[in-house]
CSV table of C-alpha atoms in Angstrom, one decimal:
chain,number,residue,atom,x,y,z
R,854,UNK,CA,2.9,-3.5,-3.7
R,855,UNK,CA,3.8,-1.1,-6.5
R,856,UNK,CA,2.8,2.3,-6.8
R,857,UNK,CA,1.8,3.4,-10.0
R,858,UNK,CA,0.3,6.7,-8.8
R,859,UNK,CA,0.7,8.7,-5.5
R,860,UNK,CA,-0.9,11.9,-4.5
R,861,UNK,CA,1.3,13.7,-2.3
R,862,UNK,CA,-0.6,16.2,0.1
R,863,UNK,CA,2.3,19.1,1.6
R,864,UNK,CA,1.2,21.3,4.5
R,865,UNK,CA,4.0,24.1,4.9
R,866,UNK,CA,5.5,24.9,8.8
R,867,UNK,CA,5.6,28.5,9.9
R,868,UNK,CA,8.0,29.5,6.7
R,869,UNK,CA,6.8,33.1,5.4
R,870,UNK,CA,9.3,32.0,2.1
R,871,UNK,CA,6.4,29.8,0.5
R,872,UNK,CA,5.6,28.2,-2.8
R,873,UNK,CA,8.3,30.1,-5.0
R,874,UNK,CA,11.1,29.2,-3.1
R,875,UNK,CA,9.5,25.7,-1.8
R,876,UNK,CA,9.1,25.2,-5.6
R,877,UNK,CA,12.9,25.8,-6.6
R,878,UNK,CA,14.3,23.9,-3.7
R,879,UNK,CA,12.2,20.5,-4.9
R,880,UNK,CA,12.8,20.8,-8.3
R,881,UNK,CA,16.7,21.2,-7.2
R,882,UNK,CA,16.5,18.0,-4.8
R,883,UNK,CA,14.7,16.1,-7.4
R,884,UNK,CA,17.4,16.2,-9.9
R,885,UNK,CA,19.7,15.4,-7.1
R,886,UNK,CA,17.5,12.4,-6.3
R,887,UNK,CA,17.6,11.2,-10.0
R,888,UNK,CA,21.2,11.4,-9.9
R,889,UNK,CA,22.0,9.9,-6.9
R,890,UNK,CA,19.8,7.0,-8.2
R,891,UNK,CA,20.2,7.1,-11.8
R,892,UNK,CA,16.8,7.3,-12.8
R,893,UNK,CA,14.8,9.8,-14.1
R,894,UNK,CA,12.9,12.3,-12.8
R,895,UNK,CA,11.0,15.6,-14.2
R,896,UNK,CA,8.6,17.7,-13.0
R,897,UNK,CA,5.5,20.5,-14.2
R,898,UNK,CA,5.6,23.8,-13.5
R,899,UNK,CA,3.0,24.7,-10.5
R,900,UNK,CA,-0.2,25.3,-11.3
R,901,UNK,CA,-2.2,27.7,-8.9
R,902,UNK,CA,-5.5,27.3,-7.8
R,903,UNK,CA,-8.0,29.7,-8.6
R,904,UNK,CA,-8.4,31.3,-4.9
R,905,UNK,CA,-4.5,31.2,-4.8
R,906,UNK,CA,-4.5,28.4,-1.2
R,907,UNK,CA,-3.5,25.6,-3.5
R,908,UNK,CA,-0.7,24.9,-6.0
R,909,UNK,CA,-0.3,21.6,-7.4
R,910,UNK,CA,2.1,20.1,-9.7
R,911,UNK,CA,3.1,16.6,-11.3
R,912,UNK,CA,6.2,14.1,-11.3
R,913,UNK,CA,6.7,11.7,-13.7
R,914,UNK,CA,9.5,9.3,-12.5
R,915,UNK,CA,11.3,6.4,-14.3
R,916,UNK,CA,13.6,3.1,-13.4
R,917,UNK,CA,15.1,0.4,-15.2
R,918,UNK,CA,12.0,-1.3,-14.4
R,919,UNK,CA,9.7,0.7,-13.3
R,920,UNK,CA,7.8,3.9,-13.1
R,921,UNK,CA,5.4,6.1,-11.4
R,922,UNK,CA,3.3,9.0,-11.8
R,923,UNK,CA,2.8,11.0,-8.2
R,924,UNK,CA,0.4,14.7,-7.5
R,925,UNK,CA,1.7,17.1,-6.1
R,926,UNK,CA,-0.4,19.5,-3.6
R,927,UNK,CA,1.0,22.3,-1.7
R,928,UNK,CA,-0.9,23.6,0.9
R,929,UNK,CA,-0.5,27.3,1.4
R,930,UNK,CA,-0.2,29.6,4.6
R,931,UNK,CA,2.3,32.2,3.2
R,932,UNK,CA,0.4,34.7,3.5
R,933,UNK,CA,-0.7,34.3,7.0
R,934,UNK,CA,3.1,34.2,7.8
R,935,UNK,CA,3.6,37.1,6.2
R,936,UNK,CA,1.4,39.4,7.7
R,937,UNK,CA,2.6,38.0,11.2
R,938,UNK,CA,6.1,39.4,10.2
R,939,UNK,CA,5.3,42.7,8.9
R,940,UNK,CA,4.0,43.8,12.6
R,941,UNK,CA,6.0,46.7,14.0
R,942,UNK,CA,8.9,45.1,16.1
R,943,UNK,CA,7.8,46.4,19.1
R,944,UNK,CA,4.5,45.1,18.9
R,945,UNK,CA,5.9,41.5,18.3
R,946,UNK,CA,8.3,42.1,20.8
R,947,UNK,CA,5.7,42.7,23.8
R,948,UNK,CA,3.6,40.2,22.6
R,949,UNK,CA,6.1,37.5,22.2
R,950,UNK,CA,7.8,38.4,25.8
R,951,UNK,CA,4.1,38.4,27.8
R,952,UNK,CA,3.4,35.0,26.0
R,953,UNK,CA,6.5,33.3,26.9
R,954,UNK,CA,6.5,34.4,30.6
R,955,UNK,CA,3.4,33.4,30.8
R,956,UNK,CA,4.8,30.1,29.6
R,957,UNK,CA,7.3,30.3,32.3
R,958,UNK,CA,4.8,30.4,35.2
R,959,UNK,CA,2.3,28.0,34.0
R,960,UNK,CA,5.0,25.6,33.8
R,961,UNK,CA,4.7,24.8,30.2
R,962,UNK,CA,8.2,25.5,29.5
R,963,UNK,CA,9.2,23.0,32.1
R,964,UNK,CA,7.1,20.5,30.0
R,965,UNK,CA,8.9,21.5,26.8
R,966,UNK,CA,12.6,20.9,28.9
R,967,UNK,CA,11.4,17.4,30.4
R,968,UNK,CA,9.8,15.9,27.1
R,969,UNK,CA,12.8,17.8,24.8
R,970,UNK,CA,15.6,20.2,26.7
R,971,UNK,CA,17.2,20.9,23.3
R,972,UNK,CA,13.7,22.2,22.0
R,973,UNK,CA,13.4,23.7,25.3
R,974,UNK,CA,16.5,25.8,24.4
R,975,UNK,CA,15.6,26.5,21.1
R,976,UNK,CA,12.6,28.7,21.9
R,977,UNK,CA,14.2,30.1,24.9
R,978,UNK,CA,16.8,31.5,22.5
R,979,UNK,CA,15.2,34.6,20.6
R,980,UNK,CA,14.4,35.7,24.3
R,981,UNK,CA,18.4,35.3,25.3
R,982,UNK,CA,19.0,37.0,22.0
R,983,UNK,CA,16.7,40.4,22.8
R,984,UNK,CA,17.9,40.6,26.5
R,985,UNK,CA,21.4,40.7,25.4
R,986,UNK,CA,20.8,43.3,23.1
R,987,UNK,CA,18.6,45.2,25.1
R,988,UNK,CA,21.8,45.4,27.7
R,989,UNK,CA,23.7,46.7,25.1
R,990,UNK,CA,21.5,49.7,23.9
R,991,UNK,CA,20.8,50.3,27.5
R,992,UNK,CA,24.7,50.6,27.8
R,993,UNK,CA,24.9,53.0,25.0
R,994,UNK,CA,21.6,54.9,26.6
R,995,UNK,CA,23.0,55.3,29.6
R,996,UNK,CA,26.5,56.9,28.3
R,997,UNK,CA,24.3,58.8,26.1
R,998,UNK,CA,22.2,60.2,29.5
R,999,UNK,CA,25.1,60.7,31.5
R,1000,UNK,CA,26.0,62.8,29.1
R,1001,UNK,CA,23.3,65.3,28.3
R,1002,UNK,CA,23.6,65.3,32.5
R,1003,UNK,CA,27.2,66.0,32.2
R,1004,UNK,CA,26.1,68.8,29.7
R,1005,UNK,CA,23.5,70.6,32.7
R,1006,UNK,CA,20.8,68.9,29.9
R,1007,UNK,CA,17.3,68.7,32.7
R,1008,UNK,CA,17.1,65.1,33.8
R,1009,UNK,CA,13.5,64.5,33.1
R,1010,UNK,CA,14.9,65.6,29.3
R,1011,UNK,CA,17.9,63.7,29.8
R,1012,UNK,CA,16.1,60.3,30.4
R,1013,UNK,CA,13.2,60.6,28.2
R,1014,UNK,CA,15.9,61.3,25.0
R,1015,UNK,CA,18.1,58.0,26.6
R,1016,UNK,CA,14.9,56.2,26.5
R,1017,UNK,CA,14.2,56.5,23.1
R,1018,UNK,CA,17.6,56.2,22.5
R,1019,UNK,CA,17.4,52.7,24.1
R,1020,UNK,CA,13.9,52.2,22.0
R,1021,UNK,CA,15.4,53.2,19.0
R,1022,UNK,CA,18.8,51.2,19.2
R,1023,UNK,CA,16.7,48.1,19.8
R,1024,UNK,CA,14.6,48.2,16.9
R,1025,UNK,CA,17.9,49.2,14.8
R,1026,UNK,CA,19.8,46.0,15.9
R,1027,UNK,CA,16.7,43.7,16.1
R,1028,UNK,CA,16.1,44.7,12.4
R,1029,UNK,CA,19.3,44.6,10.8
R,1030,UNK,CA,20.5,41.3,12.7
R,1031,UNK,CA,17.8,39.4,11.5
R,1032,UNK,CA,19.7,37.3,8.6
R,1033,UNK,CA,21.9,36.0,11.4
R,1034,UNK,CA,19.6,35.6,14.6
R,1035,UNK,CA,16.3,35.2,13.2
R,1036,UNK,CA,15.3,36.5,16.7
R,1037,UNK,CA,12.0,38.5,15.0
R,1038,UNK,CA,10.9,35.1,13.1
R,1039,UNK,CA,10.7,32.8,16.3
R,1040,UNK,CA,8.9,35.4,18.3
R,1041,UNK,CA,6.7,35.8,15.8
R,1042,UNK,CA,6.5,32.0,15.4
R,1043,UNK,CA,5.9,31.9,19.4
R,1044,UNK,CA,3.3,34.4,19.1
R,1045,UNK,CA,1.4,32.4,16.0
R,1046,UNK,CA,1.3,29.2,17.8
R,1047,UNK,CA,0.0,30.2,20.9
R,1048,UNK,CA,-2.7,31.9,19.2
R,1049,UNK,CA,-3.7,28.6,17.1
R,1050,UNK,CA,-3.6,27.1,20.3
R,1051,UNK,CA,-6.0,28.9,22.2
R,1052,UNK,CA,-8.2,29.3,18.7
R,1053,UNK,CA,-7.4,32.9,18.2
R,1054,UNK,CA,-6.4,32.7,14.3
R,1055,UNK,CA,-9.7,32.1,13.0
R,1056,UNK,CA,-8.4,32.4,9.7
R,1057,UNK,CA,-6.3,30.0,10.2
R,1058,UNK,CA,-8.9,27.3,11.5
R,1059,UNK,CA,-11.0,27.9,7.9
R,1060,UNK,CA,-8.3,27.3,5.6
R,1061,UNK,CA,-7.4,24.2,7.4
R,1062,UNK,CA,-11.3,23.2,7.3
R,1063,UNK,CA,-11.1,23.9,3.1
R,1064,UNK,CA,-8.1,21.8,2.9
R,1065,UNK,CA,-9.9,19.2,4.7
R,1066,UNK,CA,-12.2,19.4,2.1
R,1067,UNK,CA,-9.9,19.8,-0.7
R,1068,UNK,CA,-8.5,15.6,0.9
R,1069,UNK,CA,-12.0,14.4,1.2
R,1070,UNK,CA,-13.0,15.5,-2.7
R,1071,UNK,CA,-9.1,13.7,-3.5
R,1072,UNK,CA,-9.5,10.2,-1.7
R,1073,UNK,CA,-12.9,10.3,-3.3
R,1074,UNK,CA,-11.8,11.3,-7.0
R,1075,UNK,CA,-8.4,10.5,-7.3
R,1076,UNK,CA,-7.1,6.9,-9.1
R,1077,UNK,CA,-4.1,7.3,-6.6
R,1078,UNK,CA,-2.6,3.9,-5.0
R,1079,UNK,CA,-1.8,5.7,-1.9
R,1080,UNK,CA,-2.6,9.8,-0.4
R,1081,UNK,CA,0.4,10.3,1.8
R,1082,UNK,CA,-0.2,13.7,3.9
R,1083,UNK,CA,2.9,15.0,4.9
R,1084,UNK,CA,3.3,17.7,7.4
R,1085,UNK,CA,6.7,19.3,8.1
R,1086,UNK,CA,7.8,20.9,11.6
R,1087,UNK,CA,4.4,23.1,12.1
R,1088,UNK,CA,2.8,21.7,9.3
R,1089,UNK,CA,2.8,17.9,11.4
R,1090,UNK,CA,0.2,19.8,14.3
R,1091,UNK,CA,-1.7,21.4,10.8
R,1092,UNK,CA,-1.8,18.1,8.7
R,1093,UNK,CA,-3.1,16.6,12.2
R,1094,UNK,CA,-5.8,19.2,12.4
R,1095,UNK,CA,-6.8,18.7,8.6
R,1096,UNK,CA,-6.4,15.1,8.2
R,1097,UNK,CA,-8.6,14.5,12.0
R,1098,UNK,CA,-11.4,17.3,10.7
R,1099,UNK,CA,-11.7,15.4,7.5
R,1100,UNK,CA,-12.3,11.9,9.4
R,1101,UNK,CA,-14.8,14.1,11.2
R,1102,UNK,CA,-16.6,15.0,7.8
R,1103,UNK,CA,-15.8,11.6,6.7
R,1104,UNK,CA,-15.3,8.6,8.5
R,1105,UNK,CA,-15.2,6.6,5.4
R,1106,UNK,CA,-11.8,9.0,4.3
R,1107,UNK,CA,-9.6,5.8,4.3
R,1108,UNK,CA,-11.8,3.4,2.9
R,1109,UNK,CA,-12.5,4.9,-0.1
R,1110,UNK,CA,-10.1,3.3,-2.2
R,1111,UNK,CA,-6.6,5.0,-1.8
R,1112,UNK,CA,-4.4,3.8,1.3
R,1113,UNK,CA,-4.0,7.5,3.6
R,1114,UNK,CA,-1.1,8.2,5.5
R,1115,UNK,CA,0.1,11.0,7.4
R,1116,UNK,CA,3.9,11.4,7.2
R,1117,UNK,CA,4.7,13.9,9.9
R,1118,UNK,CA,8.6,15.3,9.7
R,1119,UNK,CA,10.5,17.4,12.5
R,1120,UNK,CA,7.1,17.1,14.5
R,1121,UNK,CA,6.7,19.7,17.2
R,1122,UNK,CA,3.6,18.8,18.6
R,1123,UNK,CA,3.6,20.1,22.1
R,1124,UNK,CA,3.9,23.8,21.4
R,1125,UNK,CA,0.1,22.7,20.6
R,1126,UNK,CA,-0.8,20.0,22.9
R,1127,UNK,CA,0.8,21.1,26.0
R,1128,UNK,CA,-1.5,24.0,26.7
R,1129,UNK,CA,-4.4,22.9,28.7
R,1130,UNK,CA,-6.9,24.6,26.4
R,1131,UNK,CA,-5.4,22.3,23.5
R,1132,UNK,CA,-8.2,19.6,24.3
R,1133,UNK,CA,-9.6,19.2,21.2
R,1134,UNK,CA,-6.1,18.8,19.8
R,1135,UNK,CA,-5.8,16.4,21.9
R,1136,UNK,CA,-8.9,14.8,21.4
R,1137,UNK,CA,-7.7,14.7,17.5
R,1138,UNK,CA,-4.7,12.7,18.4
R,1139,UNK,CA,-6.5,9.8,20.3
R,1140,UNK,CA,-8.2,9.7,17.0
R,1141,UNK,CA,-5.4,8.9,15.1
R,1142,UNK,CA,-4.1,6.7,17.3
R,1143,UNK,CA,-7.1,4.2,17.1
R,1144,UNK,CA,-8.4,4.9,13.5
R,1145,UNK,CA,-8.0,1.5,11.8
R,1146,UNK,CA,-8.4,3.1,8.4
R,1147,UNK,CA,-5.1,5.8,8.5
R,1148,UNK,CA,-1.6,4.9,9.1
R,1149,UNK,CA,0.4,7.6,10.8
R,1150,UNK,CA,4.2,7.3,10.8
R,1151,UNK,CA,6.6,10.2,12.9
R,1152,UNK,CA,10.1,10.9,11.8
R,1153,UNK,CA,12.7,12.4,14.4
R,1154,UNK,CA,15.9,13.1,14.5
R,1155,UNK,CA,18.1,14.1,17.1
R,1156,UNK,CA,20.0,16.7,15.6
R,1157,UNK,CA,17.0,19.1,14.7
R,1158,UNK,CA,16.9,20.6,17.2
R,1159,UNK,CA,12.9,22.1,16.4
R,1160,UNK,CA,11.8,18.0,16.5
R,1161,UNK,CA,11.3,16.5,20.0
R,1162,UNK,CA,13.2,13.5,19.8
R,1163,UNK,CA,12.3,10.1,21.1
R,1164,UNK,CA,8.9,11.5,21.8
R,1165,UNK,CA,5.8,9.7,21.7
R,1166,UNK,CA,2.7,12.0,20.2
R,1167,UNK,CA,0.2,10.1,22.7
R,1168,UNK,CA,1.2,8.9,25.3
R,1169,UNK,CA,3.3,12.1,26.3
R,1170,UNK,CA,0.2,13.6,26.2
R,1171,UNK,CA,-1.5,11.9,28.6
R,1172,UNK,CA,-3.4,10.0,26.3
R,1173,UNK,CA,-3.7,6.1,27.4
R,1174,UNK,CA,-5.4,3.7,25.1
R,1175,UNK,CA,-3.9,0.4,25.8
R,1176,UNK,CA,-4.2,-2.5,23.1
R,1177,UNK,CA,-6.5,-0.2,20.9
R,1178,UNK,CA,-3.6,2.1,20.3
R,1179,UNK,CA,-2.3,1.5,16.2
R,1180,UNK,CA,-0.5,4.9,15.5
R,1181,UNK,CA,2.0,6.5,15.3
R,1182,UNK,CA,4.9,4.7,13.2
R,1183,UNK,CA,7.5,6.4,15.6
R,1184,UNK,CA,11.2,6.2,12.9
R,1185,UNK,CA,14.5,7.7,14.1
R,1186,UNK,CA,16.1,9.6,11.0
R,1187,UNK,CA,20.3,10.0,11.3
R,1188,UNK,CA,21.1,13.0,9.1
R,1189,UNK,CA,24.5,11.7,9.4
R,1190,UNK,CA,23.8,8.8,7.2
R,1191,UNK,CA,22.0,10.8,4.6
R,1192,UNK,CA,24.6,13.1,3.6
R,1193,UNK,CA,28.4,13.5,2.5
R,1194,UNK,CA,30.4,13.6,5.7
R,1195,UNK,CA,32.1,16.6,4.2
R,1196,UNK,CA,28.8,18.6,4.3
R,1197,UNK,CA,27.6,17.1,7.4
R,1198,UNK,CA,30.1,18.8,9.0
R,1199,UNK,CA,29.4,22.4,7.0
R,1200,UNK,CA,25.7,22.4,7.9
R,1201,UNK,CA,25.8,20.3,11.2
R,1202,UNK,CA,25.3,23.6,13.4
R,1203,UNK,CA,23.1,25.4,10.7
R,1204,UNK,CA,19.9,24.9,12.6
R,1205,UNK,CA,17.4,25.4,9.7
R,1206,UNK,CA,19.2,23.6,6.9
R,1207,UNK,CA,19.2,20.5,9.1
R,1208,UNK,CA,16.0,20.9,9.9
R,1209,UNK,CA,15.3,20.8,6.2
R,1210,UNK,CA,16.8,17.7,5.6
R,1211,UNK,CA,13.9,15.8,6.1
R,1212,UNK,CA,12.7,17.4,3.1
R,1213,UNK,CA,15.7,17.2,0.7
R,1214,UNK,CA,17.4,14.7,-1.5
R,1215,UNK,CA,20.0,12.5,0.0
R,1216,UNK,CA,23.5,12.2,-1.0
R,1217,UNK,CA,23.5,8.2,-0.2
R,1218,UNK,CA,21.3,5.8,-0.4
R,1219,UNK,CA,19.2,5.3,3.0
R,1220,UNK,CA,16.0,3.5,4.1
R,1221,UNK,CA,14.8,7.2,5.2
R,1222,UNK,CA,14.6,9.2,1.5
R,1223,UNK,CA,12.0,11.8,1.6
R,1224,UNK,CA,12.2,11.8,-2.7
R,1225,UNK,CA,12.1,8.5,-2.6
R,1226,UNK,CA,8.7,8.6,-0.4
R,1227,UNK,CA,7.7,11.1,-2.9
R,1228,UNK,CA,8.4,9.1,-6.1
R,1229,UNK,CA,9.4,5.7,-5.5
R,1230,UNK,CA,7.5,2.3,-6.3
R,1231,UNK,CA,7.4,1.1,-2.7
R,1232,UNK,CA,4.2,2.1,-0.8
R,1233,UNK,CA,4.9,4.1,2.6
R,1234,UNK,CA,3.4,1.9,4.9
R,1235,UNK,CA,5.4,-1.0,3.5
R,1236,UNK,CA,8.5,1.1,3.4
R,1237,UNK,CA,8.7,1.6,7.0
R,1238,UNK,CA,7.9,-2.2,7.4
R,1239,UNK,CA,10.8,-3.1,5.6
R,1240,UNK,CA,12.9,-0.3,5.0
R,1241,UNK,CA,16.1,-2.3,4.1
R,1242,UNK,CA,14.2,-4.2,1.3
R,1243,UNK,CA,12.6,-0.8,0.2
R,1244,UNK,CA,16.0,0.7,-0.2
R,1245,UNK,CA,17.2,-2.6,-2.1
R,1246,UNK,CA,13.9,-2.2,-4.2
R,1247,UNK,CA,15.5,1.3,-5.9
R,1248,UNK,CA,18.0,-1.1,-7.4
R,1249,UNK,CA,15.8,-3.7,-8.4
R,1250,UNK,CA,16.6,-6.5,-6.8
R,1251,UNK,CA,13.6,-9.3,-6.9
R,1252,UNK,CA,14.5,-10.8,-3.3
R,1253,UNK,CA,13.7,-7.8,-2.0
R,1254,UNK,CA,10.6,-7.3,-3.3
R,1255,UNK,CA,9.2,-10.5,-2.6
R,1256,UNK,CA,10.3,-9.6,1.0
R,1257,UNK,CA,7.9,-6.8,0.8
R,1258,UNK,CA,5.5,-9.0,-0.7
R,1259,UNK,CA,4.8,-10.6,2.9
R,1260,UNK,CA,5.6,-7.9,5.0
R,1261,UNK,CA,3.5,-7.2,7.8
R,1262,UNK,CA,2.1,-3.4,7.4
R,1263,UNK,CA,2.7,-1.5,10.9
R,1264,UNK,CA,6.3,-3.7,12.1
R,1265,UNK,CA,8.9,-2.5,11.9
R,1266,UNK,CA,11.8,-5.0,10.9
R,1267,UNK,CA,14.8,-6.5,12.9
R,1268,UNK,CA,17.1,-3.6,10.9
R,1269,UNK,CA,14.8,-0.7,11.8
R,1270,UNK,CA,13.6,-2.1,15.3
R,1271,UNK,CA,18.1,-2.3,16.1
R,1272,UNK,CA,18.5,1.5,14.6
R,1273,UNK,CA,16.0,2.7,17.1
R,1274,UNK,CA,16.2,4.0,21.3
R,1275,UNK,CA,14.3,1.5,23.4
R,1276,UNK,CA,11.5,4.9,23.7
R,1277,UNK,CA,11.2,5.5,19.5
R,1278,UNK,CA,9.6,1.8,19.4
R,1279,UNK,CA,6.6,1.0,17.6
R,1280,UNK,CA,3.7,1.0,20.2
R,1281,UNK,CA,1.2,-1.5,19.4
């Protein structure tokens, strides 16, 4: 029941900022977490695979009474992302406006409002956020025309100069209101994920199959107590895709000798699974859900407003599997509870920074800890058993880990189970 040694396996969402800045923000919230703790906690500098997909680097953690040793592998797609945002504007723009009506009239959006409306919202925004200021450089292009017609200016050159008036102002104001709107970011990121969907980015699809590979040669190799995948917002659908592909190379993955789990944050899984082409997505997900060798445990929250809350990965789906069914670990996350009140309230309405709290340090002690997942003694599975006595456990009190001792991996306890809506139950 104590980890000695944990290999943590981090698949990056759709975030073009990558391992520099992912780096400086962990080694940031570690220090926090050692405070907030008292413990200690350092960490290597990164060290970058040869082919540049992989950058790995180690934390050395220490209690009164006890210690641990965990891997650290980030998974890289920064480049991809990238690339996706250097495209001209207007060729993003088109794109990202035929995609999401055709959304609209297949009725996927509809699915997005019934299983999440706040979601729903959220990718309808960037839309709300180019008509309005399309209307406002077609204001100014209109002025403009009426008057170059005012001026005896030939129509036909009067509307083809407001035209690129209205071209140009767009671009202008998409551009230099990105900071604040991120308007160009979530079309892009609406253009990306329909394309993985409908297995357009083969690029994409290969580097997931290498770091497939790449968890295959670790559960083989690797002394670790436990492999804990963890996929954040995009990267829950990617660590799916990877963890389910290496099963597929591998049935013995989880047998091996280190426990596996996936740890899926901020999920957004049906911007993959709802599309009707998604069926070997969806394929992959009954896998999970029955494979007696991986546990899979989902964390939502209802503030983020990129995680579909209360939603279960199968049977939303459409996936029915009865008694057979083991996975997911479905465990509601308040932000509320895991930081200051003070900054609660700064950040509350920041939709990316609380989105990012599942992957930052707390500012009180709480059964969810993401640093604490990371570097504590407690194995995962066992922490979401009994996540009272896991929190207890960072202060070392014996009671509690004899509790653990005889916990019952994959049940929740009576504290969890009475934090949780009736629909973020435990199935199975």
């Amino acid at each position: 029941m104590h980890v000695q040694h944990r290999h943590i396996i981090y698949i990056q969402g759709y975030d073009p900022r990558g391992l520099a800045q992912y780096y400086r923000m962990f080694r940031t919230e570690l220090r926090k977490f050692g405070r907030l703790y008292q413990l200690s906690a350092t960490v290597s500098r990164p060290q970058v695979a040869s082919d540049g997909e992989i950058a790995s680097w180690n934390i050395e953690t220490t209690a009164a009474d006890w210690q641990t040793r965990t891997d650290y592998d980030f998974l890289r797609f920064e480049d991809f992302i990238q690339k996706d945002l250097a495209a001209p504007i207007w060729r993003t723009v088109f794109h990202a406006v035929w995609i999401y009506w055709r959304l609209v009239f297949s009725g996927t959006i509809a699915r997005f409002a019934k299983a999440n409306w706040r979601f729903a919202t959220f990718i309808t925004y960037p839309h709300i956020v180019l008509l309005l200021e399309a209307l406002c450089a077609a204001g100014i292009a209109f002025v403009f025309e009426t008057g170059l017609d005012a001026l005896g200016i030939p129509k036909l050159f009067s509307i083809a100069a407001a035209t690129a008036v209205f071209i140009a102002l767009v671009g202008t104001t998409l551009k230099y209101t990105e900071n604040s709107t991120y308007a160009l970011y979530l079309l892009s990121d609406t253009i990306w994920t329909w394309e993985f969907s409908h297995r357009q980015r083969p690029e994409w699809d290969e580097r997931i199959d290498r770091f497939a590979q790449h968890l295959i040669k670790v559960a083989r190799e690797s002394d670790a107590d436990e492999i804990v995948i963890v996929g954040h917002s995009s990267g829950s659908f990617l660590g799916t895709e990877l963890l389910a592909r290496a099963l597929k190379l591998d049935p013995a993955l989880g047998r091996h000798g280190p426990r596996v789990v996936l740890l899926t944050l901020g999920s957004n899984y049906p911007i993959v699974g709802f599309h009707k082409v998604s069926r070997q997505f969806r394929d992959h997900l009954r896998q999970l859900a029955v494979e007696p060798s991986i546990d899979w445990i989902d964390c939502q929250a209802r503030k983020d407003v990129m995680n579909f809350y209360q939603f279960d990965p199968i049977a939303s789906h459409g996936i029915t599997l009865g008694a057979e069914q083991r996975n997911p670990t479905i465990v509601p996350v308040r932000f509320r509870d895991l930081v200051k009140p003070e900054h609660y309230t700064k950040f509350r309405w920041k939709f990316f920074r609380m989105h990012f709290q599942f992957v930052m340090a707390n500012e009180q002690p709480n059964t969810y800890d993401f640093f604490m997942i990371v570097c504590g003694r407690v194995p995962l599975s066992e922490r979401m058993a009994l996540p009272a006595a896991a929190l207890t456990v960072a202060a070392a009190r014996e009671w509690a880990g004899n509790q653990l001792e005889t916990a019952r991996p994959g049940r929740a306890d009576d504290t969890l189970r009475g934090q949780m809506e009736p629909s973020a139950l435990r199935r199975g």
